[in-house]
Short mmCIF file of N, CA, C and O in Angstrom, two decimals:
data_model
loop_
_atom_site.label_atom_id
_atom_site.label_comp_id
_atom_site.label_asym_id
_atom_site.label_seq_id
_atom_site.Cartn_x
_atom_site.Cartn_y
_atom_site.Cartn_z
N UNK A 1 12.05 -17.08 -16.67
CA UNK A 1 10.65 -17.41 -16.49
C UNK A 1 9.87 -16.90 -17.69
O UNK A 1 9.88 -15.73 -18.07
N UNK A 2 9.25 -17.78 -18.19
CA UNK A 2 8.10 -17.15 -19.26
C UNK A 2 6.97 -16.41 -19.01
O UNK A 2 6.09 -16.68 -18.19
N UNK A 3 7.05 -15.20 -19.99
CA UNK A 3 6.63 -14.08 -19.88
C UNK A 3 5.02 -14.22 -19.27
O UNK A 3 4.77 -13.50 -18.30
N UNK A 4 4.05 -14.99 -19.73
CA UNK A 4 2.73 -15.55 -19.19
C UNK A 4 2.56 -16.40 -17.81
O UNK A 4 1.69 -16.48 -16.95
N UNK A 5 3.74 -16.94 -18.03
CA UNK A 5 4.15 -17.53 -16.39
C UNK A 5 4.16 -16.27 -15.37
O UNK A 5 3.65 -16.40 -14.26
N UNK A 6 4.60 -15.37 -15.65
CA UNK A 6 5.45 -14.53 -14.68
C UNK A 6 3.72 -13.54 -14.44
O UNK A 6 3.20 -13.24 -13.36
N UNK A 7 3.34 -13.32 -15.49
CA UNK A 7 2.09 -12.22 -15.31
C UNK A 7 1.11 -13.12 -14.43
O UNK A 7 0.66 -12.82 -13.32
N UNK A 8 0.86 -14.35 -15.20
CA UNK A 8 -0.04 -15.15 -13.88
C UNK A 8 0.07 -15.21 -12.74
O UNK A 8 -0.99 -15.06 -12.13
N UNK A 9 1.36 -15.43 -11.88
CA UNK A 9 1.72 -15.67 -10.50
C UNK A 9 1.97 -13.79 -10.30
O UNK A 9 2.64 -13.72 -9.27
N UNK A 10 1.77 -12.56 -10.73
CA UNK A 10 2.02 -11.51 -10.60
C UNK A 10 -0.15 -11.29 -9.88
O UNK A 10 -0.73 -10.89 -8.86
N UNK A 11 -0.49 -11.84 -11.19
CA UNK A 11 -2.28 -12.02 -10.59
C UNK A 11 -2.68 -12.78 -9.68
O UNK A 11 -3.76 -12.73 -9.08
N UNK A 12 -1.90 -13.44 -9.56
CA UNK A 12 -2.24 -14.60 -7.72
C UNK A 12 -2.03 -13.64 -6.65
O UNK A 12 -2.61 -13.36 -5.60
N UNK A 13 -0.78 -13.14 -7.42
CA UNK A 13 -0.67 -12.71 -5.95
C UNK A 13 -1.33 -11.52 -5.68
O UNK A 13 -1.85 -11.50 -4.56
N UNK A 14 -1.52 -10.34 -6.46
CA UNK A 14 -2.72 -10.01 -6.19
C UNK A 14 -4.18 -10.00 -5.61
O UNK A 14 -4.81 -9.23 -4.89
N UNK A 15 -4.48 -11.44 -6.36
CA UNK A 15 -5.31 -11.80 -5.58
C UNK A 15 -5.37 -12.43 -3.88
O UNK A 15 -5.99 -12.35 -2.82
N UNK A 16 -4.53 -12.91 -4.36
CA UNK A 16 -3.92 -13.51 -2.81
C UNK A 16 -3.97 -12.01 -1.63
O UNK A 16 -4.57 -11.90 -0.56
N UNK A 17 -3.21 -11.17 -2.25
CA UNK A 17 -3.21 -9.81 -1.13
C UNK A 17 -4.82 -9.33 -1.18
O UNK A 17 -5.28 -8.94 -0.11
N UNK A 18 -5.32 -9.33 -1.83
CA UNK A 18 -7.09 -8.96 -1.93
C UNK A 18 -7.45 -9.56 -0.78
O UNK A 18 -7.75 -8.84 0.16
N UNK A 19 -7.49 -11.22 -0.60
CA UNK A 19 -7.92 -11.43 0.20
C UNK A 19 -8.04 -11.51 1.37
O UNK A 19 -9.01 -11.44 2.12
N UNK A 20 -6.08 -11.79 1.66
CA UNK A 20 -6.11 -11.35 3.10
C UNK A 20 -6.46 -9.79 3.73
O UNK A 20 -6.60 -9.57 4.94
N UNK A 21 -6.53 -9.05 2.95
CA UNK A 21 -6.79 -7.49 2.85
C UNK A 21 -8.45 -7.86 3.48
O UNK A 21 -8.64 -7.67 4.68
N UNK A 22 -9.45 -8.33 2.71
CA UNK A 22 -10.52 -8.32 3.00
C UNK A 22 -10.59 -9.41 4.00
O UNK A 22 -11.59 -10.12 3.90
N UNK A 23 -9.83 -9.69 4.86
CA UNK A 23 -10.12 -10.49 6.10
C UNK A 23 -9.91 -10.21 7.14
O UNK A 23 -10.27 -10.73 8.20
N UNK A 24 -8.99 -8.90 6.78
CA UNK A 24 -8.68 -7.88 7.91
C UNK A 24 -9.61 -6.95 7.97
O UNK A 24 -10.17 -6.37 7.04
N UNK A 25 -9.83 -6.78 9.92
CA UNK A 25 -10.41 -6.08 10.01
C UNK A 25 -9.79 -4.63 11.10
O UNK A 25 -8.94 -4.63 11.98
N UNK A 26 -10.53 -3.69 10.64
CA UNK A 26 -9.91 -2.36 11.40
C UNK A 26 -10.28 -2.36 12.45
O UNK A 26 -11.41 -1.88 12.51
N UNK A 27 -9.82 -2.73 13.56
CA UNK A 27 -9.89 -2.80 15.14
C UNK A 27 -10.45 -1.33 15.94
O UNK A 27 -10.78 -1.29 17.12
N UNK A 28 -10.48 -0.16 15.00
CA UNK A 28 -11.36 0.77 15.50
C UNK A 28 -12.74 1.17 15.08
O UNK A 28 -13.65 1.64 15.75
N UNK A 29 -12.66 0.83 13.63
CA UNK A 29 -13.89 0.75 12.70
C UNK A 29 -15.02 -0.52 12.77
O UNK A 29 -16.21 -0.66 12.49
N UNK A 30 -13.99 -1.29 13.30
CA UNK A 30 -15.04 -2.79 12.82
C UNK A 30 -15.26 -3.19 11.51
O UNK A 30 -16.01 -4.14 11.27
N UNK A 31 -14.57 -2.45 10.44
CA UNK A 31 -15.00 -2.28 8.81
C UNK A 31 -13.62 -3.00 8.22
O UNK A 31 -12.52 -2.70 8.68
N UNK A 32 -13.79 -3.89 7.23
CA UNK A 32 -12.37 -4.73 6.74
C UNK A 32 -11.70 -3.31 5.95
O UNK A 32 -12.42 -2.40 5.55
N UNK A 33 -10.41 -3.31 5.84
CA UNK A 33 -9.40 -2.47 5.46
C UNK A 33 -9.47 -1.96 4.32
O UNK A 33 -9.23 -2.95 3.62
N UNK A 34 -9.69 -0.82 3.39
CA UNK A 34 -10.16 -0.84 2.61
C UNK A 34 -8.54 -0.85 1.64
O UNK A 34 -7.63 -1.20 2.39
N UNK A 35 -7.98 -0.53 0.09
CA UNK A 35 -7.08 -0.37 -0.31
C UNK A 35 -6.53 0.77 0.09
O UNK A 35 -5.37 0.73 0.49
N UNK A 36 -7.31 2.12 0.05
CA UNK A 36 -7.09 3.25 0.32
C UNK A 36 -5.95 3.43 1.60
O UNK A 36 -4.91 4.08 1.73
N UNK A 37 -6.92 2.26 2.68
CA UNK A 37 -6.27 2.77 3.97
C UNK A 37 -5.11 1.87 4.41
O UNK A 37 -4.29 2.02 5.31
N UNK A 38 -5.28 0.93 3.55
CA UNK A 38 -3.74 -0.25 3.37
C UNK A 38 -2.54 1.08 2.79
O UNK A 38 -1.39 1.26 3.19
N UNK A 39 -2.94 1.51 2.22
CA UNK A 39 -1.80 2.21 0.96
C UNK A 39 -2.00 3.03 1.91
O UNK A 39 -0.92 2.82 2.46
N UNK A 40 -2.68 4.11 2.83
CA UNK A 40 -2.01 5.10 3.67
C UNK A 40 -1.10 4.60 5.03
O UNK A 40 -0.28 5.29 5.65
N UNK A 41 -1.40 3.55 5.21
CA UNK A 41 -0.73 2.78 6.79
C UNK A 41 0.89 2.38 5.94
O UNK A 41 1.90 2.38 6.65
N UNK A 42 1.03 2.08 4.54
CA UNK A 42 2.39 1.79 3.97
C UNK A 42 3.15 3.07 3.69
O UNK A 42 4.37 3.03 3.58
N UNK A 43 2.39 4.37 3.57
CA UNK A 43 2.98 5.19 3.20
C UNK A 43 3.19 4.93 1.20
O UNK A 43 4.23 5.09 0.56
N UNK A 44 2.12 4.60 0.76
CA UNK A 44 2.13 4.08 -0.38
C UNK A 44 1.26 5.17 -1.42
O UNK A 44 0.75 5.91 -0.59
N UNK A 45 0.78 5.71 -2.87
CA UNK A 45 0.17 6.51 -3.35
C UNK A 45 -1.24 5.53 -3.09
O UNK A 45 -1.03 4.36 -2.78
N UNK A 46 -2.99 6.09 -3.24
CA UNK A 46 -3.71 5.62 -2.85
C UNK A 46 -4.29 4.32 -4.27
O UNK A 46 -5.04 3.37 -4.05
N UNK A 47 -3.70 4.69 -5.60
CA UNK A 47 -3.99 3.53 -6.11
C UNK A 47 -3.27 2.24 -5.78
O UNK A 47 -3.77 1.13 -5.68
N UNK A 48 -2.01 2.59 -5.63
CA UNK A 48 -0.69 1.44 -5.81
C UNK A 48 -1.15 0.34 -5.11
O UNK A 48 -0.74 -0.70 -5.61
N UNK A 49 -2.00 0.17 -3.97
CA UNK A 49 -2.24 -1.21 -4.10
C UNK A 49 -3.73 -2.02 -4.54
O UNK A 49 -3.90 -3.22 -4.33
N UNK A 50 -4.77 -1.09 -5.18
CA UNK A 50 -5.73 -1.71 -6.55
C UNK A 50 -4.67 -2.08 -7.69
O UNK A 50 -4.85 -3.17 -8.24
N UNK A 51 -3.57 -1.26 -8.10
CA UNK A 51 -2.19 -2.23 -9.44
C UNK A 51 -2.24 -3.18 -8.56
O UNK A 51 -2.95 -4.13 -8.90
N UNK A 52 -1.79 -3.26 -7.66
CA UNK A 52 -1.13 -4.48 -7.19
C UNK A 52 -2.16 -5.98 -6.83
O UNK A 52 -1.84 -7.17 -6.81
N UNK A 53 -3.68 -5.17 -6.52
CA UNK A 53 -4.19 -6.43 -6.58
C UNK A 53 -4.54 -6.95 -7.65
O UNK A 53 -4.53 -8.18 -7.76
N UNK A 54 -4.95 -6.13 -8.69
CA UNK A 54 -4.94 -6.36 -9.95
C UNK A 54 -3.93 -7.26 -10.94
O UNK A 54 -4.31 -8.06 -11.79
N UNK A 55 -2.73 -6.96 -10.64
CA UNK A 55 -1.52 -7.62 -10.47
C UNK A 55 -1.15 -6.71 -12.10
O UNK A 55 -0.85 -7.22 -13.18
N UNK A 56 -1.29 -5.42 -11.78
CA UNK A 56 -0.72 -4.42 -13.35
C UNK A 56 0.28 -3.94 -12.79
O UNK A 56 0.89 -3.09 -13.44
N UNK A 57 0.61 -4.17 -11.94
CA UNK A 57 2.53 -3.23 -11.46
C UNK A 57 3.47 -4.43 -10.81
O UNK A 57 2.85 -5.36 -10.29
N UNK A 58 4.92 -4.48 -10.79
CA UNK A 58 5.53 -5.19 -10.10
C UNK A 58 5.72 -4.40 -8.83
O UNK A 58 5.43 -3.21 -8.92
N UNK A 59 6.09 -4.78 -7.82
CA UNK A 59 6.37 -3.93 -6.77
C UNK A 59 7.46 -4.65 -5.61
O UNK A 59 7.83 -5.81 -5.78
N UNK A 60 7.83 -4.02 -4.68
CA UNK A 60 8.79 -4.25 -4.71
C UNK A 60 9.20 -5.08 -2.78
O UNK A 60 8.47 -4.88 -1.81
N UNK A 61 10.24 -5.79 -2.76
CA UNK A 61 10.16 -6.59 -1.50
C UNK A 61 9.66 -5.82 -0.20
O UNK A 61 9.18 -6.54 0.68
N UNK A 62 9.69 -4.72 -0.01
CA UNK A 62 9.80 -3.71 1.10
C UNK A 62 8.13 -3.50 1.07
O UNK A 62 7.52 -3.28 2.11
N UNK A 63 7.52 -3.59 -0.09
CA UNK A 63 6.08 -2.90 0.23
C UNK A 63 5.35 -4.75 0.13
O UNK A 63 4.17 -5.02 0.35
N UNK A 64 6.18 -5.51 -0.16
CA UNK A 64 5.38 -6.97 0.28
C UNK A 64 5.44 -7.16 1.84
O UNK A 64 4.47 -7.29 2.59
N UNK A 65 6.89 -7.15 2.21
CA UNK A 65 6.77 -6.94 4.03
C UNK A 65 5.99 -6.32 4.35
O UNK A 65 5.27 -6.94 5.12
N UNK A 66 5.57 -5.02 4.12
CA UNK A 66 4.94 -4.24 4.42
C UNK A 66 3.52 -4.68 5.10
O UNK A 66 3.03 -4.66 6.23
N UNK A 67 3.01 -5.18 3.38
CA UNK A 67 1.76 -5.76 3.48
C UNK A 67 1.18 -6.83 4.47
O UNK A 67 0.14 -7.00 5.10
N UNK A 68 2.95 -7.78 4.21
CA UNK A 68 2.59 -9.08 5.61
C UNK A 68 2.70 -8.93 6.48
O UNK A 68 2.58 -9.90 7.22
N UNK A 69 3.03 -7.53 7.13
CA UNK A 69 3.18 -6.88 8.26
C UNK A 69 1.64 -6.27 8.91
O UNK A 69 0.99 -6.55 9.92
N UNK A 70 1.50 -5.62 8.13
CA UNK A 70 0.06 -5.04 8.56
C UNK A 70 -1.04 -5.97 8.34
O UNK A 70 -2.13 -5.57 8.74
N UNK A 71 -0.99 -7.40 7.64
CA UNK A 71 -2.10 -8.38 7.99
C UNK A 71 -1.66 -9.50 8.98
O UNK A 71 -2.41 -10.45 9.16
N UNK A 72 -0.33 -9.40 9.70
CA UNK A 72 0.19 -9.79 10.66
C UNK A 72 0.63 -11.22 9.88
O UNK A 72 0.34 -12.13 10.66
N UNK A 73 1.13 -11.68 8.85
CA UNK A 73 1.57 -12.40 8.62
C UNK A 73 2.94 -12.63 7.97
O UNK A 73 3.52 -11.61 7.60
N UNK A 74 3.47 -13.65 7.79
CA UNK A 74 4.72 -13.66 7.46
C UNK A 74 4.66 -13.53 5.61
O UNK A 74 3.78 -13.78 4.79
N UNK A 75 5.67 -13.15 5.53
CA UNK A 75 5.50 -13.04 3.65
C UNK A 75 5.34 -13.78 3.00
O UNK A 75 4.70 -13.64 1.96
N UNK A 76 5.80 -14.70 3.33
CA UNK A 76 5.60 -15.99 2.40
C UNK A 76 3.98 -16.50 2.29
O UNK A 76 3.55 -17.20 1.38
N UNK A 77 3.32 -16.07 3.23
CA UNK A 77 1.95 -16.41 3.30
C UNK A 77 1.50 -15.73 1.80
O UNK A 77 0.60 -16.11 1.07
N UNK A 78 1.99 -15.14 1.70
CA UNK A 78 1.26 -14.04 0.54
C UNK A 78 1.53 -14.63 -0.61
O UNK A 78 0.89 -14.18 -1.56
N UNK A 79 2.40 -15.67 -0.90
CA UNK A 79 2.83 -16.54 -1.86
C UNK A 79 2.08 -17.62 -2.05
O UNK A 79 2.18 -18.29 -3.08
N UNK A 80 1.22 -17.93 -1.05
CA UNK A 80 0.47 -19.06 -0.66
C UNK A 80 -1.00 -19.72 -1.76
O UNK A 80 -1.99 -20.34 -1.38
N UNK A 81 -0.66 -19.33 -3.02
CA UNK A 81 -1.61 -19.90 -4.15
C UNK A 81 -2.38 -20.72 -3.32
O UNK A 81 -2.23 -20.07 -2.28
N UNK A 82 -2.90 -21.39 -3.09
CA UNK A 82 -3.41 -23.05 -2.74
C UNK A 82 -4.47 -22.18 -2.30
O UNK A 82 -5.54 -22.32 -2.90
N UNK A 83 -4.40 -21.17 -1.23
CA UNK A 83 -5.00 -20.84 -0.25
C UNK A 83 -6.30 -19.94 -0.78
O UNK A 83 -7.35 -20.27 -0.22
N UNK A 84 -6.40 -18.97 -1.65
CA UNK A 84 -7.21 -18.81 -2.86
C UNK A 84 -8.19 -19.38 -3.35
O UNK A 84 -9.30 -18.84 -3.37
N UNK A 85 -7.95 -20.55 -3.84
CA UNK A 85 -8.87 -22.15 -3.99
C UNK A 85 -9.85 -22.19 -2.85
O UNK A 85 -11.06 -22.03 -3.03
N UNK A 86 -9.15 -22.46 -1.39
CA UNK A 86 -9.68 -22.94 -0.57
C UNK A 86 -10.68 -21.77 -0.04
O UNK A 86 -11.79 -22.19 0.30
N UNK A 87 -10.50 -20.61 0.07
CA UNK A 87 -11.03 -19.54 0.77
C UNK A 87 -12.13 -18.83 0.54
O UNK A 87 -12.98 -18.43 1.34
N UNK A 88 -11.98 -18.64 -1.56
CA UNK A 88 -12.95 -18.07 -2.15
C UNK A 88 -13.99 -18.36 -2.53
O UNK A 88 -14.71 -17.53 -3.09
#
């Protein structure tokens, strides 16, 4: 895969996790999820997922489940470019 190819779809998806991140909401707070408290519910350091929405770190299959886990979706959703377009 070419090297600009690979960083672009690394920033989708980023973005892509941004958003479903900000569509979730904390069922005790009433307040959408912030990164902080995504990355403490993964057991993750508290930047690692601002890299990741940013799309400046690769990371790895276990903390993508992770993610589609705690926004209750399946992983592949998180792959879901198109959806970006439509949402934002």
């Amino acid at each position: 895969m070419d090297k600009l190819v690979f960083l672009k779809e690394r920033k989708l998806l980023g973005k892509r996790i941004a958003q479903l991140r900000n569509n979730c909401i904390n069922e005790i707070t009433g307040k959408k999820i912030s990164q902080e408290e995504l990355a403490l519910r993964l057991g993750l350091a508290k930047n690692h997922i601002g890299l990741i929405e940013r799309g400046k770190t690769n990371t790895t299959v276990d903390v993508l489940y992770g993610i589609a886990k705690e926004f209750r979706e399946e992983i592949i959703s998180l792959f879901d470019f198109e959806k970006i377009k439509k949402d934002a």
